[in-house]
């Protein structure tokens, strides 16, 4: 099949099928559902109902940290071929490919960041202004404010919030010496966002079902992905 002649829906289906099969070949088991969405800046692959026996046992013991380390380590080996294939299918360079997993909800996400000269779609300007204000309020709790914020709305169900320039000087030292302290902060931030979902639900007039968070400390960037009902 020529990648240049397929329809948008065929493109999305092809990506979802490819990722599902690749995961199955690596883990011996694939996800029940794999759904792909594309904007000018991002490819988002939502993976649901996928857990190995070892991960399941760890989750039963509420050892989410170990389950996450195992999943992330194994999936890391798949990122390069996925990134290359996504670039070929979309005919755009993929600058970065990230992963995040939520074992409590048995879901995960792959986020591909594409080079694009097009203006970022911020959706409804009032909605973006209120979201930005709420994110700033959440950031105040951790005594940091990002220098940059941008929002991409994909359809009615997906929000991607990118922030940059949030790492404090002392945190750069921690990164050089080991990131375990920052990882602990990540867990706290995730819990706080879940606890305050109702505040975001009110702004977007929808119910957030899943929240994913990705930190790229080398680039000083953070991505928050809201999946709505």
mmCIF file of C-alpha atoms in Angstrom:
data_model
loop_
_atom_site.group_PDB
_atom_site.id
_atom_site.type_symbol
_atom_site.label_atom_id
_atom_site.label_comp_id
_atom_site.label_asym_id
_atom_site.label_seq_id
_atom_site.Cartn_x
_atom_site.Cartn_y
_atom_site.Cartn_z
ATOM 1 C CA UNK A 1 0.000 0.000 0.000
ATOM 2 C CA UNK A 2 1.370 3.404 -0.990
ATOM 3 C CA UNK A 3 1.511 5.650 2.070
ATOM 4 C CA UNK A 4 0.975 8.717 -0.111
ATOM 5 C CA UNK A 5 -2.342 7.473 -1.545
ATOM 6 C CA UNK A 6 -4.163 6.220 1.559
ATOM 7 C CA UNK A 7 -6.999 8.131 3.203
ATOM 8 C CA UNK A 8 -6.725 9.770 6.611
ATOM 9 C CA UNK A 9 -8.779 7.025 8.256
ATOM 10 C CA UNK A 10 -6.659 4.321 6.618
ATOM 11 C CA UNK A 11 -3.577 6.117 7.904
ATOM 12 C CA UNK A 12 -4.909 6.106 11.479
ATOM 13 C CA UNK A 13 -5.968 2.450 11.243
ATOM 14 C CA UNK A 14 -2.593 1.466 9.796
ATOM 15 C CA UNK A 15 -0.717 3.144 12.669
ATOM 16 C CA UNK A 16 -2.946 1.575 15.339
ATOM 17 C CA UNK A 17 -2.612 -1.887 13.789
ATOM 18 C CA UNK A 18 1.158 -1.567 13.405
ATOM 19 C CA UNK A 19 1.693 -0.491 17.026
ATOM 20 C CA UNK A 20 -0.618 -3.229 18.364
ATOM 21 C CA UNK A 21 1.220 -5.935 16.425
ATOM 22 C CA UNK A 22 4.626 -4.607 17.469
ATOM 23 C CA UNK A 23 3.633 -4.610 21.145
ATOM 24 C CA UNK A 24 2.278 -8.148 20.827
ATOM 25 C CA UNK A 25 5.487 -9.364 19.178
ATOM 26 C CA UNK A 26 7.540 -7.905 22.049
ATOM 27 C CA UNK A 27 5.359 -8.726 25.055
ATOM 28 C CA UNK A 28 3.605 -11.851 23.773
ATOM 29 C CA UNK A 29 0.310 -10.054 24.286
ATOM 30 C CA UNK A 30 -1.199 -7.014 22.608
ATOM 31 C CA UNK A 31 -3.659 -4.325 23.745
ATOM 32 C CA UNK A 32 -7.404 -4.823 23.357
ATOM 33 C CA UNK A 33 -7.747 -1.349 21.876
ATOM 34 C CA UNK A 34 -5.285 0.995 20.215
ATOM 35 C CA UNK A 35 -6.602 4.307 18.885
ATOM 36 C CA UNK A 36 -4.591 6.917 16.967
ATOM 37 C CA UNK A 37 -5.255 10.659 16.613
ATOM 38 C CA UNK A 38 -3.220 13.126 14.538
ATOM 39 C CA UNK A 39 -2.858 16.913 14.485
ATOM 40 C CA UNK A 40 -0.316 19.131 12.742
ATOM 41 C CA UNK A 41 2.017 18.878 15.741
ATOM 42 C CA UNK A 42 1.283 15.512 17.351
ATOM 43 C CA UNK A 43 0.435 11.863 16.883
ATOM 44 C CA UNK A 44 -1.271 10.398 19.945
ATOM 45 C CA UNK A 45 -1.700 6.635 20.283
ATOM 46 C CA UNK A 46 -4.031 5.651 23.125
ATOM 47 C CA UNK A 47 -3.471 2.067 24.321
ATOM 48 C CA UNK A 48 -5.998 0.344 26.595
ATOM 49 C CA UNK A 49 -6.406 -2.998 28.363
ATOM 50 C CA UNK A 50 -2.894 -4.351 28.020
ATOM 51 C CA UNK A 51 -1.069 -5.987 30.918
ATOM 52 C CA UNK A 52 1.313 -8.942 31.173
ATOM 53 C CA UNK A 53 1.035 -11.550 33.938
ATOM 54 C CA UNK A 54 4.062 -10.161 35.775
ATOM 55 C CA UNK A 55 2.680 -6.614 35.596
ATOM 56 C CA UNK A 56 -0.712 -7.853 36.766
ATOM 57 C CA UNK A 57 0.837 -9.452 39.857
ATOM 58 C CA UNK A 58 2.767 -6.265 40.643
ATOM 59 C CA UNK A 59 -0.361 -4.152 40.229
ATOM 60 C CA UNK A 60 -2.276 -6.481 42.586
ATOM 61 C CA UNK A 61 0.416 -5.685 45.173
ATOM 62 C CA UNK A 62 0.089 -1.977 44.273
ATOM 63 C CA UNK A 63 3.734 -1.957 43.199
ATOM 64 C CA UNK A 64 3.045 0.453 40.350
ATOM 65 C CA UNK A 65 6.609 1.793 40.333
ATOM 66 C CA UNK A 66 8.186 -1.576 39.486
ATOM 67 C CA UNK A 67 5.486 -2.352 36.918
ATOM 68 C CA UNK A 68 6.140 1.023 35.312
ATOM 69 C CA UNK A 69 9.900 0.483 35.191
ATOM 70 C CA UNK A 70 9.489 -2.912 33.509
ATOM 71 C CA UNK A 71 6.971 -1.623 30.956
ATOM 72 C CA UNK A 72 8.985 1.508 30.165
ATOM 73 C CA UNK A 73 12.257 -0.406 29.803
ATOM 74 C CA UNK A 74 10.829 -2.986 27.398
ATOM 75 C CA UNK A 75 8.788 -0.471 25.396
ATOM 76 C CA UNK A 76 11.888 1.732 25.032
ATOM 77 C CA UNK A 77 13.249 -0.838 22.577
ATOM 78 C CA UNK A 78 10.197 -0.317 20.353
ATOM 79 C CA UNK A 79 10.327 3.471 20.178
ATOM 80 C CA UNK A 80 12.950 3.792 17.432
ATOM 81 C CA UNK A 81 11.147 1.544 14.905
ATOM 82 C CA UNK A 82 7.799 3.161 15.780
ATOM 83 C CA UNK A 83 9.260 6.649 15.335
ATOM 84 C CA UNK A 84 10.739 5.717 11.968
ATOM 85 C CA UNK A 85 7.495 4.137 10.756
ATOM 86 C CA UNK A 86 5.369 7.084 11.900
ATOM 87 C CA UNK A 87 7.626 9.439 9.968
ATOM 88 C CA UNK A 88 7.228 7.344 6.825
ATOM 89 C CA UNK A 89 3.443 7.056 7.135
ATOM 90 C CA UNK A 90 2.855 10.748 7.865
ATOM 91 C CA UNK A 91 5.654 11.943 5.582
ATOM 92 C CA UNK A 92 6.879 14.253 8.363
ATOM 93 C CA UNK A 93 9.968 14.110 10.583
ATOM 94 C CA UNK A 94 9.216 12.919 14.122
ATOM 95 C CA UNK A 95 11.414 14.877 16.520
ATOM 96 C CA UNK A 96 10.548 12.896 19.670
ATOM 97 C CA UNK A 97 8.484 9.903 20.739
ATOM 98 C CA UNK A 98 7.414 9.538 24.371
ATOM 99 C CA UNK A 99 5.515 6.976 26.447
ATOM 100 C CA UNK A 100 3.456 7.080 29.629
ATOM 101 C CA UNK A 101 1.428 4.385 31.411
ATOM 102 C CA UNK A 102 -1.387 4.340 33.935
ATOM 103 C CA UNK A 103 -1.616 0.903 35.537
ATOM 104 C CA UNK A 104 -4.544 1.848 37.755
ATOM 105 C CA UNK A 105 -6.637 2.374 34.614
ATOM 106 C CA UNK A 106 -4.749 -0.176 32.493
ATOM 107 C CA UNK A 107 -4.048 2.391 29.804
ATOM 108 C CA UNK A 108 -1.113 4.118 28.179
ATOM 109 C CA UNK A 109 -0.123 6.625 25.552
ATOM 110 C CA UNK A 110 2.567 7.124 22.947
ATOM 111 C CA UNK A 111 3.089 10.775 22.019
ATOM 112 C CA UNK A 112 4.962 11.632 18.825
ATOM 113 C CA UNK A 113 6.060 15.246 18.376
ATOM 114 C CA UNK A 114 6.346 16.391 14.763
ATOM 115 C CA UNK A 115 8.127 19.294 13.145
ATOM 116 C CA UNK A 116 5.506 21.752 11.957
ATOM 117 C CA UNK A 117 5.655 25.365 10.855
ATOM 118 C CA UNK A 118 1.901 25.741 11.168
ATOM 119 C CA UNK A 119 0.434 27.779 13.985
ATOM 120 C CA UNK A 120 -0.546 25.764 17.034
ATOM 121 C CA UNK A 121 -4.300 25.299 17.336
ATOM 122 C CA UNK A 122 -5.349 26.638 20.723
ATOM 123 C CA UNK A 123 -9.045 25.934 20.200
ATOM 124 C CA UNK A 124 -11.425 28.342 21.898
ATOM 125 C CA UNK A 125 -9.358 31.282 23.167
ATOM 126 C CA UNK A 126 -11.415 31.702 26.357
ATOM 127 C CA UNK A 127 -11.072 27.989 27.079
ATOM 128 C CA UNK A 128 -7.315 28.206 26.591
ATOM 129 C CA UNK A 129 -7.068 31.278 28.813
ATOM 130 C CA UNK A 130 -8.935 29.509 31.633
ATOM 131 C CA UNK A 131 -6.889 26.325 31.237
ATOM 132 C CA UNK A 132 -3.680 28.322 31.308
ATOM 133 C CA UNK A 133 -4.814 30.108 34.465
ATOM 134 C CA UNK A 134 -5.675 26.805 36.163
ATOM 135 C CA UNK A 135 -2.354 25.214 35.168
ATOM 136 C CA UNK A 136 -0.532 28.234 36.592
ATOM 137 C CA UNK A 137 -2.502 27.826 39.804
ATOM 138 C CA UNK A 138 -1.501 24.165 40.028
ATOM 139 C CA UNK A 139 2.131 25.116 39.353
ATOM 140 C CA UNK A 140 2.131 27.605 42.226
ATOM 141 C CA UNK A 141 1.735 24.674 44.612
ATOM 142 C CA UNK A 142 5.206 23.476 43.539
ATOM 143 C CA UNK A 143 6.660 26.996 43.498
ATOM 144 C CA UNK A 144 7.489 27.061 39.809
ATOM 145 C CA UNK A 145 5.985 28.691 36.746
ATOM 146 C CA UNK A 146 6.771 27.570 33.178
ATOM 147 C CA UNK A 147 8.052 30.206 30.774
ATOM 148 C CA UNK A 148 6.000 28.784 27.904
ATOM 149 C CA UNK A 149 2.563 27.218 27.595
ATOM 150 C CA UNK A 150 0.758 26.013 24.483
ATOM 151 C CA UNK A 151 -2.426 24.042 23.954
ATOM 152 C CA UNK A 152 -3.489 21.718 21.166
ATOM 153 C CA UNK A 153 -7.050 20.441 21.070
ATOM 154 C CA UNK A 154 -7.576 17.301 19.003
ATOM 155 C CA UNK A 155 -11.269 16.868 18.284
ATOM 156 C CA UNK A 156 -13.491 17.137 21.341
ATOM 157 C CA UNK A 157 -11.773 14.522 23.483
ATOM 158 C CA UNK A 158 -8.025 15.196 23.591
ATOM 159 C CA UNK A 159 -6.132 18.151 25.034
ATOM 160 C CA UNK A 160 -2.342 18.389 24.896
ATOM 161 C CA UNK A 161 -0.738 21.041 27.087
ATOM 162 C CA UNK A 162 2.944 21.689 26.507
ATOM 163 C CA UNK A 163 4.940 23.676 29.049
ATOM 164 C CA UNK A 164 8.615 24.589 28.868
ATOM 165 C CA UNK A 165 11.194 26.406 30.947
ATOM 166 C CA UNK A 166 10.047 25.084 34.316
ATOM 167 C CA UNK A 167 13.218 23.493 35.735
ATOM 168 C CA UNK A 168 14.730 25.387 38.659
ATOM 169 C CA UNK A 169 18.551 25.797 38.969
ATOM 170 C CA UNK A 170 18.688 23.468 41.980
ATOM 171 C CA UNK A 171 16.737 20.872 40.004
ATOM 172 C CA UNK A 172 19.332 20.916 37.239
ATOM 173 C CA UNK A 173 21.874 19.831 39.837
ATOM 174 C CA UNK A 174 19.548 17.012 40.915
ATOM 175 C CA UNK A 175 19.210 15.891 37.300
ATOM 176 C CA UNK A 176 22.986 15.661 37.002
ATOM 177 C CA UNK A 177 23.216 13.592 40.186
ATOM 178 C CA UNK A 178 20.169 11.380 39.616
ATOM 179 C CA UNK A 179 16.496 11.997 39.018
ATOM 180 C CA UNK A 180 14.880 9.911 41.763
ATOM 181 C CA UNK A 181 13.894 13.021 43.729
ATOM 182 C CA UNK A 182 12.251 14.525 40.650
ATOM 183 C CA UNK A 183 10.484 11.217 40.003
ATOM 184 C CA UNK A 184 8.938 11.495 43.452
ATOM 185 C CA UNK A 185 7.700 14.953 42.532
ATOM 186 C CA UNK A 186 6.196 13.563 39.327
ATOM 187 C CA UNK A 187 4.083 11.148 41.375
ATOM 188 C CA UNK A 188 2.873 13.987 43.592
ATOM 189 C CA UNK A 189 1.976 16.156 40.594
ATOM 190 C CA UNK A 190 0.031 13.326 38.974
ATOM 191 C CA UNK A 191 -1.963 12.752 42.150
ATOM 192 C CA UNK A 192 -2.711 16.451 42.489
ATOM 193 C CA UNK A 193 -3.989 16.733 38.914
ATOM 194 C CA UNK A 194 -6.249 13.716 39.371
ATOM 195 C CA UNK A 195 -7.552 15.147 42.633
ATOM 196 C CA UNK A 196 -8.328 18.435 40.859
ATOM 197 C CA UNK A 197 -9.859 16.989 37.697
ATOM 198 C CA UNK A 198 -13.193 18.587 38.567
ATOM 199 C CA UNK A 199 -11.632 22.039 38.146
ATOM 200 C CA UNK A 200 -10.517 21.219 34.599
ATOM 201 C CA UNK A 201 -13.813 19.448 33.835
ATOM 202 C CA UNK A 202 -15.662 22.660 34.608
ATOM 203 C CA UNK A 203 -13.452 24.669 32.243
ATOM 204 C CA UNK A 204 -13.706 22.326 29.253
ATOM 205 C CA UNK A 205 -17.320 21.326 29.973
ATOM 206 C CA UNK A 206 -16.412 17.663 29.721
ATOM 207 C CA UNK A 207 -15.256 14.814 31.963
ATOM 208 C CA UNK A 208 -11.556 13.939 31.952
ATOM 209 C CA UNK A 209 -11.193 10.168 32.134
ATOM 210 C CA UNK A 210 -7.440 9.793 31.790
ATOM 211 C CA UNK A 211 -4.443 12.044 32.396
ATOM 212 C CA UNK A 212 -0.970 11.315 31.061
ATOM 213 C CA UNK A 213 2.154 13.299 31.903
ATOM 214 C CA UNK A 214 5.531 13.257 30.199
ATOM 215 C CA UNK A 215 8.688 15.021 31.379
ATOM 216 C CA UNK A 216 11.662 15.644 29.100
ATOM 217 C CA UNK A 217 14.296 17.048 31.450
ATOM 218 C CA UNK A 218 16.946 17.419 28.747
ATOM 219 C CA UNK A 219 14.674 19.686 26.701
ATOM 220 C CA UNK A 220 13.066 21.242 29.795
ATOM 221 C CA UNK A 221 9.612 20.364 28.453
ATOM 222 C CA UNK A 222 6.512 18.777 29.915
ATOM 223 C CA UNK A 223 3.421 17.402 28.186
ATOM 224 C CA UNK A 224 0.057 16.832 29.833
ATOM 225 C CA UNK A 225 -2.534 14.864 27.879
ATOM 226 C CA UNK A 226 -6.188 14.953 28.921
ATOM 227 C CA UNK A 227 -8.484 12.261 27.512
ATOM 228 C CA UNK A 228 -12.146 13.197 27.882
ATOM 229 C CA UNK A 229 -15.319 11.141 27.883
#
